[in-house]
Amino acid sequence: MNVHDTRLLMELQSVSVRFGINEALKNIDLPIHQHEICAIVGDNGAGKSTLVKVLSGYMQPSGGSIVWKSQDVSISNLRAANALGIASVFQHPEFCENLDVAANLFLGKEISKGRWKGFMRDDSAMYTRAKEVLNELSSSIRVASSMQELSLGQRQTVAIAQTLLTSPELIVLDEPTAMLSVIQTAEVLSYMKRLREQGLSMVFVSHDLPDVFAVADRVIVMRLGRVMGDHKVKDTSYEEVIAEISGVIQPNDLTSAGVKAARNSQVNRLRTQHKLIERALQMNEEA
Ligand SMILES: Nc1ncnc2c1ncn2[C@@H]1O[C@H](COP(=O)(O)OP(=O)(O)OP(=O)(O)O)[C@@H](O)[C@H]1O
């Protein structure tokens, strides 16, 4: 199977990250393609968060190289990542609770107007742009709402909308659906699909295989700081991914009762997830 059949956007080559004697990432080779949703899965401590921190410029690797659109790059911080076209949403995004949604979207990137550009905030331009960006994701958030009124799912949507303001080509998301309800999760997954259709690439970490199988094109399985599997979602199975996550190496173990039970529960949740995503997409089209 060749999973590398679309154009390369970014590539990690033999990337390692060490914390003292602990090697969190060990010689990671990871191509990321254009117009692709790539999920990173793995058990606790597998190195998923460290990997997304490297992709997003939040952390620099101890070794190896990063290639962005065929150029070797060093991504020294989040701002440098933004300048390349990489935006990130970390777990538990923080906001100014006393400001409204539009003000939070533009925090630190306010649009100014008039002769004294840089001093006078252009609220009207910010509201218009905020509406446009939010409408791409969800019809249920009003730009004048205070952040305190928003549900967890809506806050996640605002965090993702913030990234769109920088017109990224790659969005890196660390567990975007953690803590969300089933309906909120379906909404987030549905607009991830829409953003991919608009040409964006996304890399997201997830502990939830139904989310991964519902939305991702590709799944990377990590274990103990290494990439154990790199599959097109349509060509793999729960059994294969669960086996790689858990380090099962004997073929007979793949049919063990534990793996079968895990598979069955994930399959049932995947069916529900597909239905909910379809409904969320339909509701957004009708709105
Ligand atoms: N700042 C740090 N200092 C020291 N060790 C760290 C640091 N961050 C991560 N590690 C270690 O690196 C390894 C990978 O951690 P990481 O958080 O990337 O895993 P993960 O797959 O995201 O796990 P989880 O699903 O629990 O968030 C772990 O052994 C962890 O203890």
mmCIF file of C-alpha atoms and ligand atoms in Angstrom:
data_model
loop_
_atom_site.group_PDB
_atom_site.id
_atom_site.type_symbol
_atom_site.label_atom_id
_atom_site.label_comp_id
_atom_site.label_asym_id
_atom_site.label_seq_id
_atom_site.Cartn_x
_atom_site.Cartn_y
_atom_site.Cartn_z
ATOM 1 C CA MET A 1 0.000 0.000 0.000
ATOM 2 C CA ASN A 2 1.332 3.430 -0.869
ATOM 3 C CA VAL A 3 -0.048 6.111 1.426
ATOM 4 C CA HIS A 4 2.175 8.798 -0.062
ATOM 5 C CA ASP A 5 0.325 9.393 -3.315
ATOM 6 C CA THR A 6 -0.677 13.041 -2.905
ATOM 7 C CA ARG A 7 1.591 16.095 -2.889
ATOM 8 C CA LEU A 8 3.829 16.525 0.114
ATOM 9 C CA LEU A 9 3.200 19.576 2.280
ATOM 10 C CA MET A 10 5.491 18.874 5.213
ATOM 11 C CA GLU A 11 7.852 16.133 6.237
ATOM 12 C CA LEU A 12 9.591 15.211 9.470
ATOM 13 C CA GLN A 13 12.818 13.362 8.761
ATOM 14 C CA SER A 14 14.367 11.290 11.527
ATOM 15 C CA VAL A 15 13.064 13.706 14.173
ATOM 16 C CA SER A 16 13.858 12.996 17.798
ATOM 17 C CA VAL A 17 12.984 14.812 21.023
ATOM 18 C CA ARG A 18 14.788 14.087 24.283
ATOM 19 C CA PHE A 19 13.868 15.150 27.793
ATOM 20 C CA GLY A 20 17.066 14.280 29.669
ATOM 21 C CA ILE A 21 17.427 10.525 29.288
ATOM 22 C CA ASN A 22 13.793 10.118 28.200
ATOM 23 C CA GLU A 23 13.466 9.997 24.404
ATOM 24 C CA ALA A 24 9.875 11.076 23.701
ATOM 25 C CA LEU A 25 10.292 10.857 19.904
ATOM 26 C CA LYS A 26 12.691 8.408 18.313
ATOM 27 C CA ASN A 27 13.715 9.017 14.673
ATOM 28 C CA ILE A 28 10.243 9.926 13.453
ATOM 29 C CA ASP A 29 9.752 10.013 9.674
ATOM 30 C CA LEU A 30 6.382 11.561 8.926
ATOM 31 C CA PRO A 31 5.148 12.897 5.594
ATOM 32 C CA ILE A 32 2.049 15.137 5.668
ATOM 33 C CA HIS A 33 0.193 15.609 2.406
ATOM 34 C CA GLN A 34 -1.908 18.401 0.968
ATOM 35 C CA HIS A 35 -5.694 18.177 1.394
ATOM 36 C CA GLU A 36 -5.386 15.411 3.941
ATOM 37 C CA ILE A 37 -6.722 14.800 7.438
ATOM 38 C CA CYS A 38 -4.108 12.818 9.296
ATOM 39 C CA ALA A 39 -4.898 11.369 12.730
ATOM 40 C CA ILE A 40 -2.248 10.529 15.321
ATOM 41 C CA VAL A 41 -3.246 7.789 17.748
ATOM 42 C CA GLY A 42 -1.435 5.923 20.504
ATOM 43 C CA ASP A 43 -1.546 5.037 24.154
ATOM 44 C CA ASN A 44 -0.689 7.464 26.960
ATOM 45 C CA GLY A 45 2.946 8.537 26.756
ATOM 46 C CA ALA A 46 3.311 7.393 23.120
ATOM 47 C CA GLY A 47 4.623 10.838 22.096
ATOM 48 C CA LYS A 48 1.528 12.261 20.347
ATOM 49 C CA SER A 49 1.518 15.641 22.108
ATOM 50 C CA THR A 50 5.276 15.999 21.708
ATOM 51 C CA LEU A 51 4.865 15.333 17.996
ATOM 52 C CA VAL A 52 2.179 17.998 17.540
ATOM 53 C CA LYS A 53 4.276 20.452 19.561
ATOM 54 C CA VAL A 54 7.130 19.918 17.063
ATOM 55 C CA LEU A 55 4.788 20.296 14.068
ATOM 56 C CA SER A 56 3.338 23.499 15.500
ATOM 57 C CA GLY A 57 6.673 25.142 16.341
ATOM 58 C CA TYR A 58 5.942 25.053 20.079
ATOM 59 C CA MET A 59 8.905 22.722 20.655
ATOM 60 C CA GLN A 60 12.141 22.268 18.744
ATOM 61 C CA PRO A 61 13.419 18.767 17.993
ATOM 62 C CA SER A 62 16.686 17.539 19.511
ATOM 63 C CA GLY A 63 17.613 15.975 16.171
ATOM 64 C CA GLY A 64 16.435 15.424 12.600
ATOM 65 C CA SER A 65 15.009 17.872 10.107
ATOM 66 C CA ILE A 66 11.732 19.453 9.058
ATOM 67 C CA VAL A 67 10.861 20.088 5.428
ATOM 68 C CA TRP A 68 8.029 22.487 4.504
ATOM 69 C CA LYS A 69 7.094 22.609 0.828
ATOM 70 C CA SER A 70 10.434 21.122 -0.215
ATOM 71 C CA GLN A 71 12.499 23.573 1.870
ATOM 72 C CA ASP A 72 14.422 22.675 5.027
ATOM 73 C CA VAL A 73 13.023 24.864 7.803
ATOM 74 C CA SER A 74 13.559 25.492 11.470
ATOM 75 C CA ILE A 75 10.282 26.421 13.158
ATOM 76 C CA SER A 76 11.444 28.378 16.161
ATOM 77 C CA ASN A 77 8.055 29.307 17.616
ATOM 78 C CA LEU A 78 4.314 29.520 16.959
ATOM 79 C CA ARG A 79 4.697 32.833 15.136
ATOM 80 C CA ALA A 80 7.292 31.346 12.765
ATOM 81 C CA ALA A 81 4.901 28.434 12.162
ATOM 82 C CA ASN A 82 2.061 30.893 11.378
ATOM 83 C CA ALA A 83 4.280 32.699 8.898
ATOM 84 C CA LEU A 84 4.849 29.403 7.040
ATOM 85 C CA GLY A 85 1.124 28.543 7.042
ATOM 86 C CA ILE A 86 0.849 26.276 10.100
ATOM 87 C CA ALA A 87 -1.697 27.077 12.819
ATOM 88 C CA SER A 88 -2.378 25.120 15.988
ATOM 89 C CA VAL A 89 -5.106 24.489 18.510
ATOM 90 C CA PHE A 90 -3.884 23.012 21.768
ATOM 91 C CA GLN A 91 -5.965 21.291 24.430
ATOM 92 C CA HIS A 92 -8.007 23.624 26.673
ATOM 93 C CA PRO A 93 -7.762 26.853 24.629
ATOM 94 C CA GLU A 94 -7.860 29.950 26.798
ATOM 95 C CA PHE A 95 -9.866 33.115 26.165
ATOM 96 C CA CYS A 96 -10.567 36.488 27.721
ATOM 97 C CA GLU A 97 -13.877 35.619 29.345
ATOM 98 C CA ASN A 98 -15.002 39.238 29.708
ATOM 99 C CA LEU A 99 -14.693 39.930 25.962
ATOM 100 C CA ASP A 100 -17.069 38.875 23.220
ATOM 101 C CA VAL A 101 -16.415 36.239 20.579
ATOM 102 C CA ALA A 102 -15.256 38.709 17.903
ATOM 103 C CA ALA A 103 -12.793 40.390 20.275
ATOM 104 C CA ASN A 104 -11.408 36.990 21.286
ATOM 105 C CA LEU A 105 -11.021 35.940 17.665
ATOM 106 C CA PHE A 106 -8.891 38.996 16.926
ATOM 107 C CA LEU A 107 -7.005 39.149 20.225
ATOM 108 C CA GLY A 108 -3.545 40.552 19.409
ATOM 109 C CA LYS A 109 -4.458 40.768 15.700
ATOM 110 C CA GLU A 110 -7.036 43.568 15.840
ATOM 111 C CA ILE A 111 -7.962 45.290 12.586
ATOM 112 C CA SER A 112 -7.289 49.027 12.744
ATOM 113 C CA LYS A 113 -8.633 51.902 10.677
ATOM 114 C CA GLY A 114 -8.212 55.521 9.622
ATOM 115 C CA ARG A 115 -5.194 57.772 9.563
ATOM 116 C CA TRP A 116 -4.035 56.536 12.915
ATOM 117 C CA LYS A 117 -3.840 52.913 11.769
ATOM 118 C CA GLY A 118 -2.611 50.829 14.658
ATOM 119 C CA PHE A 119 -4.407 52.943 17.245
ATOM 120 C CA MET A 120 -8.099 52.855 16.240
ATOM 121 C CA ARG A 121 -9.754 49.456 16.301
ATOM 122 C CA ASP A 122 -12.100 48.802 13.399
ATOM 123 C CA ASP A 123 -14.870 46.961 15.263
ATOM 124 C CA SER A 124 -17.165 46.868 12.266
ATOM 125 C CA ALA A 125 -14.519 45.207 10.038
ATOM 126 C CA MET A 126 -13.701 42.764 12.831
ATOM 127 C CA TYR A 127 -17.363 41.809 13.316
ATOM 128 C CA THR A 128 -17.837 41.276 9.583
ATOM 129 C CA ARG A 129 -14.743 39.101 9.239
ATOM 130 C CA ALA A 130 -15.549 37.222 12.472
ATOM 131 C CA LYS A 131 -19.038 36.400 11.119
ATOM 132 C CA GLU A 132 -17.564 35.145 7.833
ATOM 133 C CA VAL A 133 -15.059 32.886 9.559
ATOM 134 C CA LEU A 134 -17.526 31.520 12.111
ATOM 135 C CA ASN A 135 -20.132 30.859 9.431
ATOM 136 C CA GLU A 136 -17.638 28.597 7.671
ATOM 137 C CA LEU A 137 -17.668 26.421 10.775
ATOM 138 C CA SER A 138 -20.918 26.744 12.660
ATOM 139 C CA SER A 139 -24.110 28.669 12.294
ATOM 140 C CA SER A 140 -24.880 28.659 16.016
ATOM 141 C CA ILE A 141 -22.329 31.145 17.387
ATOM 142 C CA ARG A 142 -23.087 34.860 17.490
ATOM 143 C CA VAL A 143 -20.026 37.126 17.307
ATOM 144 C CA ALA A 144 -21.408 39.437 19.995
ATOM 145 C CA SER A 145 -21.904 36.621 22.523
ATOM 146 C CA SER A 146 -19.738 36.685 25.583
ATOM 147 C CA MET A 147 -17.348 33.735 25.826
ATOM 148 C CA GLN A 148 -19.015 32.742 29.098
ATOM 149 C CA GLU A 149 -22.231 31.916 27.228
ATOM 150 C CA LEU A 150 -20.548 29.348 24.985
ATOM 151 C CA SER A 151 -20.570 25.571 25.355
ATOM 152 C CA LEU A 152 -17.305 23.614 25.303
ATOM 153 C CA GLY A 153 -17.955 22.679 21.671
ATOM 154 C CA GLN A 154 -18.556 26.310 20.715
ATOM 155 C CA ARG A 155 -15.341 27.356 22.479
ATOM 156 C CA GLN A 156 -13.449 24.754 20.472
ATOM 157 C CA THR A 157 -15.063 26.200 17.335
ATOM 158 C CA VAL A 158 -13.880 29.713 18.267
ATOM 159 C CA ALA A 159 -10.344 28.349 18.806
ATOM 160 C CA ILE A 160 -10.408 26.763 15.348
ATOM 161 C CA ALA A 161 -11.895 29.931 13.822
ATOM 162 C CA GLN A 162 -8.944 31.864 15.315
ATOM 163 C CA THR A 163 -6.571 29.706 13.267
ATOM 164 C CA LEU A 164 -8.510 30.386 10.045
ATOM 165 C CA LEU A 165 -7.817 34.114 10.381
ATOM 166 C CA THR A 166 -4.172 33.397 9.581
ATOM 167 C CA SER A 167 -5.181 31.557 6.340
ATOM 168 C CA PRO A 168 -3.224 28.427 7.209
ATOM 169 C CA GLU A 169 -2.491 25.501 4.916
ATOM 170 C CA LEU A 170 -2.061 23.093 7.829
ATOM 171 C CA ILE A 171 -3.974 23.094 11.119
ATOM 172 C CA VAL A 172 -2.550 21.016 13.967
ATOM 173 C CA LEU A 173 -5.075 20.027 16.640
ATOM 174 C CA ASP A 174 -4.329 18.275 19.935
ATOM 175 C CA GLU A 175 -7.416 16.270 20.904
ATOM 176 C CA PRO A 176 -10.009 18.645 19.379
ATOM 177 C CA THR A 177 -12.944 16.531 20.552
ATOM 178 C CA ALA A 178 -11.746 15.658 24.061
ATOM 179 C CA MET A 179 -14.388 16.624 26.643
ATOM 180 C CA LEU A 180 -17.029 17.359 23.974
ATOM 181 C CA SER A 181 -20.490 15.807 23.918
ATOM 182 C CA VAL A 182 -21.396 13.392 21.128
ATOM 183 C CA ILE A 183 -23.307 16.094 19.226
ATOM 184 C CA GLN A 184 -20.568 18.706 19.707
ATOM 185 C CA THR A 185 -17.996 16.160 18.512
ATOM 186 C CA ALA A 186 -20.032 15.453 15.376
ATOM 187 C CA GLU A 187 -20.189 19.175 14.625
ATOM 188 C CA VAL A 188 -16.411 19.629 14.996
ATOM 189 C CA LEU A 189 -15.736 16.563 12.807
ATOM 190 C CA SER A 190 -18.212 17.741 10.183
ATOM 191 C CA TYR A 191 -16.487 21.081 9.685
ATOM 192 C CA MET A 192 -13.063 19.436 9.725
ATOM 193 C CA LYS A 193 -14.362 17.531 6.686
ATOM 194 C CA ARG A 194 -15.593 20.771 5.088
ATOM 195 C CA LEU A 195 -12.236 22.497 5.676
ATOM 196 C CA ARG A 196 -10.461 19.566 4.021
ATOM 197 C CA GLU A 197 -12.820 19.923 1.052
ATOM 198 C CA GLN A 198 -11.755 23.578 0.868
ATOM 199 C CA GLY A 199 -8.147 22.425 0.495
ATOM 200 C CA LEU A 200 -6.784 22.547 4.047
ATOM 201 C CA SER A 201 -4.645 19.839 5.618
ATOM 202 C CA MET A 202 -5.122 18.856 9.240
ATOM 203 C CA VAL A 203 -3.196 16.749 11.720
ATOM 204 C CA PHE A 204 -5.081 15.839 14.861
ATOM 205 C CA VAL A 205 -4.396 13.754 17.948
ATOM 206 C CA SER A 206 -7.196 11.529 19.158
ATOM 207 C CA HIS A 207 -7.856 8.817 21.704
ATOM 208 C CA ASP A 208 -11.103 8.001 19.975
ATOM 209 C CA LEU A 209 -10.953 5.552 17.055
ATOM 210 C CA PRO A 210 -14.559 6.202 15.915
ATOM 211 C CA ASP A 211 -13.634 9.894 15.458
ATOM 212 C CA VAL A 212 -10.525 8.863 13.547
ATOM 213 C CA PHE A 213 -12.318 6.406 11.282
ATOM 214 C CA ALA A 214 -15.171 8.883 10.745
ATOM 215 C CA VAL A 215 -13.066 11.802 9.550
ATOM 216 C CA ALA A 216 -9.401 10.971 8.850
ATOM 217 C CA ASP A 217 -7.860 9.974 5.535
ATOM 218 C CA ARG A 218 -4.789 8.580 7.200
ATOM 219 C CA VAL A 219 -3.930 7.244 10.633
ATOM 220 C CA ILE A 220 -0.483 7.247 12.215
ATOM 221 C CA VAL A 221 -0.070 4.881 15.132
ATOM 222 C CA MET A 222 2.549 5.791 17.742
ATOM 223 C CA ARG A 223 3.953 3.650 20.489
ATOM 224 C CA LEU A 224 6.748 4.495 22.915
ATOM 225 C CA GLY A 225 8.008 7.402 20.793
ATOM 226 C CA ARG A 226 8.031 5.517 17.478
ATOM 227 C CA VAL A 227 5.703 5.345 14.472
ATOM 228 C CA MET A 228 4.333 1.787 14.489
ATOM 229 C CA GLY A 229 1.910 2.172 11.579
ATOM 230 C CA ASP A 230 1.002 4.611 8.816
ATOM 231 C CA HIS A 231 -2.215 3.636 7.035
ATOM 232 C CA LYS A 232 -4.863 4.970 4.740
ATOM 233 C CA VAL A 233 -8.003 4.712 6.869
ATOM 234 C CA LYS A 234 -9.892 2.980 4.077
ATOM 235 C CA ASP A 235 -7.226 0.273 3.914
ATOM 236 C CA THR A 236 -6.927 -0.512 7.633
ATOM 237 C CA SER A 237 -9.140 -1.891 10.384
ATOM 238 C CA TYR A 238 -9.822 -1.394 14.058
ATOM 239 C CA GLU A 239 -8.042 -4.678 14.746
ATOM 240 C CA GLU A 240 -4.857 -3.565 13.016
ATOM 241 C CA VAL A 241 -4.799 -0.145 14.698
ATOM 242 C CA ILE A 242 -5.685 -1.476 18.169
ATOM 243 C CA ALA A 243 -3.022 -4.163 17.817
ATOM 244 C CA GLU A 244 -0.378 -1.584 16.887
ATOM 245 C CA ILE A 245 -1.424 0.770 19.702
ATOM 246 C CA SER A 246 -1.190 -1.995 22.265
ATOM 247 C CA GLY A 247 1.943 -3.615 20.848
ATOM 248 C CA VAL A 248 0.286 -6.945 20.081
ATOM 249 C CA ILE A 249 2.670 -8.808 17.803
ATOM 250 C CA GLN A 250 1.398 -12.380 17.718
ATOM 251 C CA PRO A 251 -1.191 -12.782 14.905
ATOM 252 C CA ASN A 252 -3.304 -15.034 17.166
ATOM 253 C CA ASP A 253 -3.582 -12.238 19.723
ATOM 254 C CA LEU A 254 -5.472 -10.157 17.133
ATOM 255 C CA THR A 255 -8.498 -12.376 17.615
ATOM 256 C CA SER A 256 -8.284 -12.400 21.405
ATOM 257 C CA ALA A 257 -11.502 -11.643 23.272
ATOM 258 C CA GLY A 258 -10.141 -8.278 24.519
ATOM 259 C CA VAL A 259 -9.302 -6.978 21.043
ATOM 260 C CA LYS A 260 -12.643 -8.241 19.672
ATOM 261 C CA ALA A 261 -14.612 -6.522 22.440
ATOM 262 C CA ALA A 262 -12.694 -3.272 21.907
ATOM 263 C CA ARG A 263 -13.410 -3.527 18.186
ATOM 264 C CA ASN A 264 -17.129 -4.126 18.617
ATOM 265 C CA SER A 265 -17.624 -1.181 20.927
ATOM 266 C CA GLN A 266 -15.640 1.087 18.547
ATOM 267 C CA VAL A 267 -17.646 -0.086 15.520
ATOM 268 C CA ASN A 268 -20.948 0.750 17.225
ATOM 269 C CA ARG A 269 -19.703 4.203 18.125
ATOM 270 C CA LEU A 270 -18.418 4.746 14.567
ATOM 271 C CA ARG A 271 -21.891 4.046 13.156
ATOM 272 C CA THR A 272 -23.406 6.636 15.518
ATOM 273 C CA GLN A 273 -20.659 9.124 14.698
ATOM 274 C CA HIS A 274 -21.257 8.807 10.923
ATOM 275 C CA LYS A 275 -24.984 9.471 11.370
ATOM 276 C CA LEU A 276 -24.366 12.511 13.567
ATOM 277 C CA ILE A 277 -21.787 13.990 11.190
ATOM 278 C CA GLU A 278 -24.190 13.586 8.272
ATOM 279 C CA ARG A 279 -26.869 15.356 10.320
ATOM 280 C CA ALA A 280 -24.497 18.185 11.329
ATOM 281 C CA LEU A 281 -23.432 18.700 7.690
ATOM 282 C CA GLN A 282 -27.080 18.730 6.579
ATOM 283 C CA MET A 283 -28.104 21.198 9.321
ATOM 284 C CA ASN A 284 -25.249 23.527 8.343
ATOM 285 C CA GLU A 285 -26.314 23.425 4.681
ATOM 286 C CA GLU A 286 -29.923 24.228 5.661
ATOM 287 C CA ALA A 287 -28.915 27.136 7.955
HETATM 288 N N1 LIG B 1 8.119 18.473 29.351
HETATM 289 C C1 LIG B 1 8.457 17.185 29.527
HETATM 290 N N2 LIG B 1 9.483 16.854 30.344
HETATM 291 C C2 LIG B 1 9.848 15.568 30.523
HETATM 292 N N3 LIG B 1 9.247 14.523 29.912
HETATM 293 C C3 LIG B 1 8.226 14.793 29.101
HETATM 294 C C4 LIG B 1 7.769 16.133 28.857
HETATM 295 N N4 LIG B 1 6.734 16.096 27.990
HETATM 296 C C5 LIG B 1 6.537 14.793 27.689
HETATM 297 N N5 LIG B 1 7.422 14.022 28.354
HETATM 298 C C6 LIG B 1 7.538 12.563 28.266
HETATM 299 O O1 LIG B 1 7.588 12.228 26.883
HETATM 300 C C7 LIG B 1 6.839 11.048 26.636
HETATM 301 C C8 LIG B 1 5.764 11.337 25.595
HETATM 302 O O2 LIG B 1 4.819 12.248 26.177
HETATM 303 P P1 LIG B 1 3.602 12.855 25.345
HETATM 304 O O3 LIG B 1 2.907 13.805 26.260
HETATM 305 O O4 LIG B 1 4.096 13.376 24.059
HETATM 306 O O5 LIG B 1 2.727 11.553 25.114
HETATM 307 P P2 LIG B 1 1.210 11.450 24.635
HETATM 308 O O6 LIG B 1 1.164 10.344 23.649
HETATM 309 O O7 LIG B 1 0.713 12.783 24.185
HETATM 310 O O8 LIG B 1 0.473 11.011 25.970
HETATM 311 P P3 LIG B 1 -1.013 11.402 26.500
HETATM 312 O O9 LIG B 1 -1.978 10.703 25.584
HETATM 313 O O10 LIG B 1 -1.023 10.839 27.880
HETATM 314 O O11 LIG B 1 -1.127 12.906 26.450
HETATM 315 C C9 LIG B 1 6.282 10.585 27.977
HETATM 316 O O12 LIG B 1 7.159 9.631 28.518
HETATM 317 C C10 LIG B 1 6.303 11.853 28.810
HETATM 318 O O13 LIG B 1 6.470 11.556 30.175
#
